[in-house]
GROMACS .gro file of C-alpha atoms in nm:
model
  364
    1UNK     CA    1  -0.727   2.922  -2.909
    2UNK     CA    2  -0.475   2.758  -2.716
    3UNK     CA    3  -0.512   2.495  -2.480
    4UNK     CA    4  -0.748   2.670  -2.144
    5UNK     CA    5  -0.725   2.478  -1.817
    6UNK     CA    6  -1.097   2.566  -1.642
    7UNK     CA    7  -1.083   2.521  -1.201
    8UNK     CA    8  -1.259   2.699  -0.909
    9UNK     CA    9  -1.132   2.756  -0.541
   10UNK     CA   10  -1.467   2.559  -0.475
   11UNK     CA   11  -1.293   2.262  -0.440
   12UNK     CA   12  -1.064   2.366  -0.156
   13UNK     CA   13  -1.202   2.273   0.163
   14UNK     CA   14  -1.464   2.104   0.008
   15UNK     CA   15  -1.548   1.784   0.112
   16UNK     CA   16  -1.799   1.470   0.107
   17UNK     CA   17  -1.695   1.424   0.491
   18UNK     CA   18  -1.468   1.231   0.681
   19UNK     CA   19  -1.527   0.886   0.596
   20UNK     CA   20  -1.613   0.950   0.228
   21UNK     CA   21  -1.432   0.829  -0.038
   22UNK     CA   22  -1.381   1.176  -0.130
   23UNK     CA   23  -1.255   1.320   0.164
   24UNK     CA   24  -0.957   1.389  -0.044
   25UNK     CA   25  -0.828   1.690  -0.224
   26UNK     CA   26  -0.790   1.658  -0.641
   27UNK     CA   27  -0.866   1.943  -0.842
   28UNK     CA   28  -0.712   2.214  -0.578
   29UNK     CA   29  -0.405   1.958  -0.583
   30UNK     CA   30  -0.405   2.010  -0.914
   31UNK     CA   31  -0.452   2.361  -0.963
   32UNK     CA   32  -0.151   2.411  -0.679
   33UNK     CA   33   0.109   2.184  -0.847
   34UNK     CA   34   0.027   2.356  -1.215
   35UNK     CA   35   0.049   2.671  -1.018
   36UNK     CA   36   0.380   2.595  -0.856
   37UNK     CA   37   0.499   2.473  -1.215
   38UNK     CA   38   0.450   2.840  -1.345
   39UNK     CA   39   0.152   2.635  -1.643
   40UNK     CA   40  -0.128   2.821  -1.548
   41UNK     CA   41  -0.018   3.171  -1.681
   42UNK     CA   42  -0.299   3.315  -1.940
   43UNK     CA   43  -0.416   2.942  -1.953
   44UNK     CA   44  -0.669   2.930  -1.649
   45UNK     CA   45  -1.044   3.043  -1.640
   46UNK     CA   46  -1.236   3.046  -1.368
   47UNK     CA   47  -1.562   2.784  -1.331
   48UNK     CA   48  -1.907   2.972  -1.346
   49UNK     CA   49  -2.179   2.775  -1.156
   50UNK     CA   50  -2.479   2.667  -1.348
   51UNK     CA   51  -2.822   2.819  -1.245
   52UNK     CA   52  -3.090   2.562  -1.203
   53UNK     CA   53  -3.234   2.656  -1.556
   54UNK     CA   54  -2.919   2.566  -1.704
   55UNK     CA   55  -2.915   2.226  -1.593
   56UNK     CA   56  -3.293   2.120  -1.669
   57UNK     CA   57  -3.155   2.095  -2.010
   58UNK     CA   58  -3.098   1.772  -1.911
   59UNK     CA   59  -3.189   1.703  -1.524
   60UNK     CA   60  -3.535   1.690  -1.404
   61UNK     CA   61  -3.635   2.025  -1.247
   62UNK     CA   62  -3.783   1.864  -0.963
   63UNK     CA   63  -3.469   1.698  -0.879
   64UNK     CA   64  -3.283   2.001  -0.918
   65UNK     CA   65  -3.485   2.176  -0.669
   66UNK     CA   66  -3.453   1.907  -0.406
   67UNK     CA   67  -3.042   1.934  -0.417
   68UNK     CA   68  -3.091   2.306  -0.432
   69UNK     CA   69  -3.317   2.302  -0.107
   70UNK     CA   70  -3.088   2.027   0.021
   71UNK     CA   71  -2.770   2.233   0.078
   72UNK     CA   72  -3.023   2.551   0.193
   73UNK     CA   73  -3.162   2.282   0.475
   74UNK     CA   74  -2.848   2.097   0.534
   75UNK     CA   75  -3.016   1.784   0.526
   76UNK     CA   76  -3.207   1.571   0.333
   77UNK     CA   77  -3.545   1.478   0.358
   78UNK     CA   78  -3.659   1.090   0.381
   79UNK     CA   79  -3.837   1.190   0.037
   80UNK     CA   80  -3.528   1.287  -0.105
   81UNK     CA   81  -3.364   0.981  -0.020
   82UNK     CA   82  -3.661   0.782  -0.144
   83UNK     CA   83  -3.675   0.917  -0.422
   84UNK     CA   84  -3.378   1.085  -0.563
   85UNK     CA   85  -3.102   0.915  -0.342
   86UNK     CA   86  -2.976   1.235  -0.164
   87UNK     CA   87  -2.836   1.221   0.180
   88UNK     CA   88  -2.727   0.836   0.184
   89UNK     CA   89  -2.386   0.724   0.242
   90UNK     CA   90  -2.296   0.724  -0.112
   91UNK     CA   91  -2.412   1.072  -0.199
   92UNK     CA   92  -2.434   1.270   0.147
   93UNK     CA   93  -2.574   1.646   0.195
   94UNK     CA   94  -2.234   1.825   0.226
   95UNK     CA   95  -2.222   2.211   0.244
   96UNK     CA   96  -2.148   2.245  -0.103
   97UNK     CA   97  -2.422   1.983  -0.231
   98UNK     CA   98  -2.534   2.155  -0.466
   99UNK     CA   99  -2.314   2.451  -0.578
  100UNK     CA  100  -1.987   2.255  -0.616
  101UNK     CA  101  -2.151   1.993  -0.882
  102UNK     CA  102  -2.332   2.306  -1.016
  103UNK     CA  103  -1.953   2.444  -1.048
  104UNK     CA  104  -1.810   2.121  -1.219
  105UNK     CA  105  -2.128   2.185  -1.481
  106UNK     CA  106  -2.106   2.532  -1.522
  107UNK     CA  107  -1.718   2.446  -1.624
  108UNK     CA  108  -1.807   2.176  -1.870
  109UNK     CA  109  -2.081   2.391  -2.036
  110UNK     CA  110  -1.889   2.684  -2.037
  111UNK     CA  111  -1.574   2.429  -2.236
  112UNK     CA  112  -1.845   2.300  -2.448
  113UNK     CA  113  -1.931   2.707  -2.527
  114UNK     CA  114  -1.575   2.774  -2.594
  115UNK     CA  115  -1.506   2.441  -2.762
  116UNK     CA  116  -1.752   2.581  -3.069
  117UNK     CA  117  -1.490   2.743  -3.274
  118UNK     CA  118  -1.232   2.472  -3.209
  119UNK     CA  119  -0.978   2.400  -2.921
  120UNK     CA  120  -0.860   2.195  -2.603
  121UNK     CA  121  -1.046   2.289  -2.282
  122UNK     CA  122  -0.973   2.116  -1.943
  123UNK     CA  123  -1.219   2.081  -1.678
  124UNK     CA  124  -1.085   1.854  -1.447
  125UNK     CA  125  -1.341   1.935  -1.187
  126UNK     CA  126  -1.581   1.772  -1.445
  127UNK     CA  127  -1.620   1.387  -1.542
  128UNK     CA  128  -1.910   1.276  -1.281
  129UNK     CA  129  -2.043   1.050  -1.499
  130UNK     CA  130  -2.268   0.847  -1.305
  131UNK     CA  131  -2.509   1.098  -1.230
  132UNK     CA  132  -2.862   1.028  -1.359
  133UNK     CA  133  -3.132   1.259  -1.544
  134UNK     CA  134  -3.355   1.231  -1.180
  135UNK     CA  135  -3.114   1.111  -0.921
  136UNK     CA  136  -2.815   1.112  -0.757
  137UNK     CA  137  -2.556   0.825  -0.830
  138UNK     CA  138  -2.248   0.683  -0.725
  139UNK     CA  139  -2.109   1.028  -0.602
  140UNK     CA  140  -2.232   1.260  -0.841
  141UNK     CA  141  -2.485   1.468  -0.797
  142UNK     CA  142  -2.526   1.644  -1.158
  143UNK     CA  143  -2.366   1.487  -1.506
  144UNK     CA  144  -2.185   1.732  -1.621
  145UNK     CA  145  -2.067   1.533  -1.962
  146UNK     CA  146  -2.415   1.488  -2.048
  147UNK     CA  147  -2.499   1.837  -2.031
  148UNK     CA  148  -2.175   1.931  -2.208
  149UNK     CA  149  -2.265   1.722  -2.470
  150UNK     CA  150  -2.579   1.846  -2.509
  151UNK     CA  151  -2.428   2.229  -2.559
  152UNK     CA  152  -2.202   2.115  -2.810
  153UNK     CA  153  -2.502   2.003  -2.971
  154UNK     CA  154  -2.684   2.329  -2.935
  155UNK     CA  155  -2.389   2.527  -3.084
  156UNK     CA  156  -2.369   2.260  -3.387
  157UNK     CA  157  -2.099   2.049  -3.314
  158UNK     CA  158  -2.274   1.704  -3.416
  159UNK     CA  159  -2.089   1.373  -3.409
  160UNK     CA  160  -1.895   1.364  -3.047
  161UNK     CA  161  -1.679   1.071  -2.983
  162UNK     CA  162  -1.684   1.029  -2.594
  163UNK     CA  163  -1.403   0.826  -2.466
  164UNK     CA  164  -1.428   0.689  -2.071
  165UNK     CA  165  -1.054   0.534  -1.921
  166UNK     CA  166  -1.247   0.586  -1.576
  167UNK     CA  167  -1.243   0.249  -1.379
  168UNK     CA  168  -1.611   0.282  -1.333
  169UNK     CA  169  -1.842   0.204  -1.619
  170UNK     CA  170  -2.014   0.564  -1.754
  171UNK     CA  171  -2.367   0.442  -1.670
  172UNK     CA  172  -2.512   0.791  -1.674
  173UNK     CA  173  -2.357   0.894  -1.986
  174UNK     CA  174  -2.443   0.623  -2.172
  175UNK     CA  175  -2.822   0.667  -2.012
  176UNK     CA  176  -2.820   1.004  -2.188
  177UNK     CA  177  -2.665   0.917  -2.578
  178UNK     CA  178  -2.739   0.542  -2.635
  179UNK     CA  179  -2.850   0.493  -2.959
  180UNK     CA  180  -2.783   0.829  -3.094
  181UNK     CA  181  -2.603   0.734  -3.440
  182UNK     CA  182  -2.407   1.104  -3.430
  183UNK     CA  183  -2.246   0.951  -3.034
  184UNK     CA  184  -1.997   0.705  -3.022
  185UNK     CA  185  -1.877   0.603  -2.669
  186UNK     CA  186  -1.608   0.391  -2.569
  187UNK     CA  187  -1.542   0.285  -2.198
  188UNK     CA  188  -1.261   0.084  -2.011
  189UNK     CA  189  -1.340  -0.019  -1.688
  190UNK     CA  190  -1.291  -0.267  -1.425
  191UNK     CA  191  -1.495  -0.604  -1.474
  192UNK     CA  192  -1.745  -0.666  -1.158
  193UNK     CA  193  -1.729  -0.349  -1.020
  194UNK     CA  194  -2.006  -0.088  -0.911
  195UNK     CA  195  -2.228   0.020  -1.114
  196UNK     CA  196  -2.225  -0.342  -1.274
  197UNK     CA  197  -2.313  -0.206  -1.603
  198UNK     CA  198  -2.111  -0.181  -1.916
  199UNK     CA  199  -2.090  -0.574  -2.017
  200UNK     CA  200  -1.881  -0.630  -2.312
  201UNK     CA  201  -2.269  -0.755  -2.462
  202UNK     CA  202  -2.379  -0.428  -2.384
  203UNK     CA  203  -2.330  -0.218  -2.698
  204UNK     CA  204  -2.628   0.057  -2.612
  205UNK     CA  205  -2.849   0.027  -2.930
  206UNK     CA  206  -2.499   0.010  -3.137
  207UNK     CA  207  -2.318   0.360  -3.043
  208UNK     CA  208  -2.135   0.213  -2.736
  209UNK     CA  209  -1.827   0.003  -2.724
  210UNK     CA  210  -1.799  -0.108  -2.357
  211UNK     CA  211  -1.452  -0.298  -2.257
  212UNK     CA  212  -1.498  -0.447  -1.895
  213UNK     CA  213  -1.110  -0.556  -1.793
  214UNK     CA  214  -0.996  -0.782  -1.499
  215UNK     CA  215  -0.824  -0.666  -1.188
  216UNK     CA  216  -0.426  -0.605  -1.265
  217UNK     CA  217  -0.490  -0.440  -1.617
  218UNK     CA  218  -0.134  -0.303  -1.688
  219UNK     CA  219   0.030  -0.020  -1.918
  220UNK     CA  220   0.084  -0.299  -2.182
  221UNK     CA  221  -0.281  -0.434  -2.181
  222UNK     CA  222  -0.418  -0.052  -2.233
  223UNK     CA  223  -0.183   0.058  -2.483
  224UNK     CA  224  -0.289  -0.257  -2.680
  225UNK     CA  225  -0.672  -0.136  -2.615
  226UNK     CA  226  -0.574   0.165  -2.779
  227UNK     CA  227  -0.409   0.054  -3.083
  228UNK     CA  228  -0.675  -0.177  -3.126
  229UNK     CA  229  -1.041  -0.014  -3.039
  230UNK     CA  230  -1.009   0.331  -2.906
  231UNK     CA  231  -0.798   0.526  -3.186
  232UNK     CA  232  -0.965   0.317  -3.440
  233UNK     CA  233  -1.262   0.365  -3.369
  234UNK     CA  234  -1.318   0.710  -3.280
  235UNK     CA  235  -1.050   0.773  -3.641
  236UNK     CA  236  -1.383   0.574  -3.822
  237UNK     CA  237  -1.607   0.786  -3.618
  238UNK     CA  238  -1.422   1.109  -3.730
  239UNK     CA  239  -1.599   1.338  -3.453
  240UNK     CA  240  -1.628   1.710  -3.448
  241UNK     CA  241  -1.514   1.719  -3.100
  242UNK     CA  242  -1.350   1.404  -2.878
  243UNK     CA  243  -1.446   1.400  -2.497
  244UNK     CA  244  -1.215   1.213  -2.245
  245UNK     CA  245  -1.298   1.112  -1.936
  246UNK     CA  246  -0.983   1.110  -1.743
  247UNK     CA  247  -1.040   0.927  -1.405
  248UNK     CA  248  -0.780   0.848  -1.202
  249UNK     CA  249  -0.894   0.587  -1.055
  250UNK     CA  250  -0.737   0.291  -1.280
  251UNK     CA  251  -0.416   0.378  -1.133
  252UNK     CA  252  -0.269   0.094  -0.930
  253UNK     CA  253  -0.230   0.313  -0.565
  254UNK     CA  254  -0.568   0.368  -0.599
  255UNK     CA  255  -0.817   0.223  -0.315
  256UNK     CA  256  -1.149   0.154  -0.523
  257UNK     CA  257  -1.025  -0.028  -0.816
  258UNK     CA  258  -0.810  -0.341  -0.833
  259UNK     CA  259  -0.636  -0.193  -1.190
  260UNK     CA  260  -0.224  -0.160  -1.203
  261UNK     CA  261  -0.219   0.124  -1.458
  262UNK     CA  262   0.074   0.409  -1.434
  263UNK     CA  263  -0.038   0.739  -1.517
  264UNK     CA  264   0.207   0.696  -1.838
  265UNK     CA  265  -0.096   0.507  -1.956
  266UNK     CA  266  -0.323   0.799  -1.895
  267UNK     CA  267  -0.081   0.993  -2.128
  268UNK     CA  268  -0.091   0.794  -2.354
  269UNK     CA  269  -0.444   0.767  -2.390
  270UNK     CA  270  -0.439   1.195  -2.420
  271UNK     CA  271  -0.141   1.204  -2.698
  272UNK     CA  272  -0.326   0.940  -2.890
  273UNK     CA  273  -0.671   1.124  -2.892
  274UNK     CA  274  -0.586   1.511  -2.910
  275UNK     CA  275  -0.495   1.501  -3.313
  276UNK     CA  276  -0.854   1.292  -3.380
  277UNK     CA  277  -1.087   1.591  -3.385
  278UNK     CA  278  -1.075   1.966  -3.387
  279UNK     CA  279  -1.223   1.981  -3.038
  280UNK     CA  280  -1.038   1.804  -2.732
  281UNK     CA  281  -1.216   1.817  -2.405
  282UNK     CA  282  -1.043   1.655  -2.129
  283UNK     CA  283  -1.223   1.586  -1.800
  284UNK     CA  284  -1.172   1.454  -1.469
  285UNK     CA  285  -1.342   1.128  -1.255
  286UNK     CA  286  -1.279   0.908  -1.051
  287UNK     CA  287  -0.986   0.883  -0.817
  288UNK     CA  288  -0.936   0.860  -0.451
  289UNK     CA  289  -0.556   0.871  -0.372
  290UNK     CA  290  -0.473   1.265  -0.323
  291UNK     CA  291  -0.134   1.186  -0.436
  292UNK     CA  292  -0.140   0.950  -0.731
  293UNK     CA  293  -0.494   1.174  -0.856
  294UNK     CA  294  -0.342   1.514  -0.825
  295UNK     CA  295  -0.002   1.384  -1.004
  296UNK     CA  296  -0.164   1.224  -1.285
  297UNK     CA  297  -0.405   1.471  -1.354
  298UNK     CA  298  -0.142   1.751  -1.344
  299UNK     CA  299   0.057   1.601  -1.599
  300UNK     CA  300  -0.262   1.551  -1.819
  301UNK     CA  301  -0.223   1.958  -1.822
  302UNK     CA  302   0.132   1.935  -1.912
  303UNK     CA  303   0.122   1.733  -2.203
  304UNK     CA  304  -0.234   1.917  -2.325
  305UNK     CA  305  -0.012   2.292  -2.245
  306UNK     CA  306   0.312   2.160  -2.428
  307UNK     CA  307   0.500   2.179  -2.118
  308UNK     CA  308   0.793   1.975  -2.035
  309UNK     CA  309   0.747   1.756  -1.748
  310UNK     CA  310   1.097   1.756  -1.492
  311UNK     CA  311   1.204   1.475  -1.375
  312UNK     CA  312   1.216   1.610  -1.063
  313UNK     CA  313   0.965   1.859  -0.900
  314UNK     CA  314   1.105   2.178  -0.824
  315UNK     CA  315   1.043   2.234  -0.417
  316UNK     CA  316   0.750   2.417  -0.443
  317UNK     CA  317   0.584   2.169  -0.634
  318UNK     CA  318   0.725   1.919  -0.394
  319UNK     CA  319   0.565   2.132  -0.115
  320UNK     CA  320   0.239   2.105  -0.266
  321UNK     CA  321   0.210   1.700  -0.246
  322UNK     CA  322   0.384   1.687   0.092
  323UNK     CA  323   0.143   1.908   0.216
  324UNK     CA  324  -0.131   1.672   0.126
  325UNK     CA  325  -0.303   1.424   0.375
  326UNK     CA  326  -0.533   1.122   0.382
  327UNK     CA  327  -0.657   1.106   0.705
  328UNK     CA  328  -0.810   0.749   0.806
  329UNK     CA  329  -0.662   0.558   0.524
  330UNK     CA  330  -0.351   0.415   0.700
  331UNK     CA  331  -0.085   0.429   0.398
  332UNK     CA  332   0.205   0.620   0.337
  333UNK     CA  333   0.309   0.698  -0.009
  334UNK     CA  334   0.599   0.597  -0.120
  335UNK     CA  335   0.900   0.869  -0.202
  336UNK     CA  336   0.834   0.913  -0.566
  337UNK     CA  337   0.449   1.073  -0.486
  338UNK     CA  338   0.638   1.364  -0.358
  339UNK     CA  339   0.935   1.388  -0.595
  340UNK     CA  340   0.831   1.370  -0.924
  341UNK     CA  341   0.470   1.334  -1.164
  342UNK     CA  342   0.620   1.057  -1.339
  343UNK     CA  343   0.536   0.716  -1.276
  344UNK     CA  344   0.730   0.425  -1.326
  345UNK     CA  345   0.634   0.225  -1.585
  346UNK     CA  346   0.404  -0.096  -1.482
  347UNK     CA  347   0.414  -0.309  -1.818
  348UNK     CA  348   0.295  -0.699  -1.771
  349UNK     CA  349   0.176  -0.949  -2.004
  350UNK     CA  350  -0.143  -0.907  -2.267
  351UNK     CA  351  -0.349  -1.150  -2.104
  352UNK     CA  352  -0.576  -1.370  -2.328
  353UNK     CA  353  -0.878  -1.312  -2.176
  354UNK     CA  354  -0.809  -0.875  -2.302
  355UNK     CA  355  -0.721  -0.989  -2.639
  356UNK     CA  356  -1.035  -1.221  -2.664
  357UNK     CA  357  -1.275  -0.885  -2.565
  358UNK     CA  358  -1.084  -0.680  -2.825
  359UNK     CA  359  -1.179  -0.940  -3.048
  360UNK     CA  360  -1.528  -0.942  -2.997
  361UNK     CA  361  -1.529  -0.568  -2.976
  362UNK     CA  362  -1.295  -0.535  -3.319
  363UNK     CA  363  -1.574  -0.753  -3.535
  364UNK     CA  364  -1.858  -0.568  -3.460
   0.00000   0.00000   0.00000
């Protein structure tokens, strides 16, 4: 089967309102720009969105039914924000509350259905991997990995080797898999940042390799964390199927992290991973700059479709990113966000206190 690139129109138009950090456009950014590339041919599937029963294989059902009658009331009750965290400023009642998560789910459960005989599925709708078996969390409503995961499991892929570059520790993936022996999770992320979990002590009952990494981590620090922990690791592990969470939000334009990647590191991080396992399931995240988000994780599909990446963006493609807007937050990109997917390289110095993590994380 070759590479399959899974999206939904739900995502156009969609939003968490006007002062949210995801106000922004991403996965219909991406879905134009692949579109305008002429990559999408025979490649794309369209999202189904999971029924309710479908995602009590891992949620709780009463949750479920409060974000289900959430979007029906528009508005949430002050028992759902007591108790499941639904209509606060973090995770608002939008129109789509509950059928666009439901979409990213039904995406990553239909990959992990496809992913059974072997493959490379991308969902990059998919990656919200704070959400939490009874709550809402940090933006996401459902955790779509988690209940991936869980299908592979049901269709007998065993050992998964889940793999998190978001810059936002994975708190509700690891909630679902710590300690399993047949799991092995590995996430990057930005030291002292929300959710505050993921301390390089933190290794989850033994299955989880957590890297926190100060502000400023460049292209040279990551490629370093790769040679070192990641491939490995998960080349130790030797999973049936490798999951990547893909979050854009380590790149240096964006506005919630204080990390200096280019999205050459994000490529990087894919080319590395794709030959470890049979199964390659590339998801989405975190990411909050329409233009650096919807450039990176276009060329994510490139390199996973075999496609040649131009140097310069035909107009249409062009069209696509100039197109795009970011009401409120006062910045203007600079030329290259609208000429090419390419970033320029942002290489610094391996700082000691990276190498001295690795180090710890090397000798367990």
């Amino acid at each position: 089967m070759g590479p399959l690139f899974i999206g939904s129109e739900i995502y156009r138009g969609s939003s968490y309102g006007a002062g949210h950090p995801l106000r922004v456009p991403r996965v219909s950014t991406v879905m134009d720009l692949c579109r305008a590339m002429g990559w999408l041919e025979g490649r794309y599937m369209t999202s189904p969105r999971a029924k309710p029963a479908a995602l009590q294989l891992w949620h709780d059902p009463a949750y479920i039914a409060a974000l289900v009658a959430a979007e029906a009331r528009g508005e949430a009750t002050a028992q759902d924000r007591a108790q499941f965290d639904l209509g606060t400023h973090a995770n608002p009642v939008y129109p789509e509350v509950y059928r666009r998560p439901a979409t990213g789910a039904g995406g990553v459960i239909l990959a992990a259905e496809l992913l059974a005989g072997g493959g490379v599925v991308y969902v990059p709708g998919g990656g919200t991997h704070h959400g939490l078996q009874a709550r809402a969390n940090g933006f996401c409503y459902l955790n779509d990995i988690v209940l991936g995961m869980k299908v592979l499991r049901r269709n007998g892929v065993r050992r998964i080797a889940y793999v998190d570059i978001d810059a936002h520790h994975c708190d509700g993936v690891e909630a679902g898999f710590a300690g399993d022996a047949d799991v092995l999770m590995i996430s990057v992320h930005e030291e002292r940042r929300w959710p505050f979990t993921g301390l390089l002590g933190d290794d989850g009952g033994g299955n989880c390799f957590n890297l926190p990494v100060p502000r400023g981590f460049n292209d040279s620090e990551m490629r370093l964390v790769l040679e070192r922990l990641i491939v490995p690791r998960v080349a130790a592990f030797a999973p049936d199927v490798v999951i990547l969470q893909c979050g854009a939000d380590a790149l240096e334009e964006d506005p919630l992290a204080r990390l200096s990647l280019s999205n050459n590191a994000h490529i990087g991080v894919v080319r590395a991973l794709r030959g470890l396992a049979d199964r390659f399931l590339v998801l989405g995240g975190g990411g909050y700059n329409p233009w650096s988000v919807g450039r990176c994780w276009t060329r994510v599909w490139a390199e996973l479709a075999g496609v040649e990446v131009p140097e310069v963006l035909p107009v249409a493609a062009e069209a696509v990113l100039r197109g795009l807007s970011w009401r409120g937050a006062g910045r203007v990109p600079a030329e290259a966000m609208f000429t090419t997917l390419i970033d320029e390289a942002r290489e610094g110095a391996v700082r000691d206190e990276v190498v001295a993590r690795l180090d710890a994380l090397v000798a367990r």
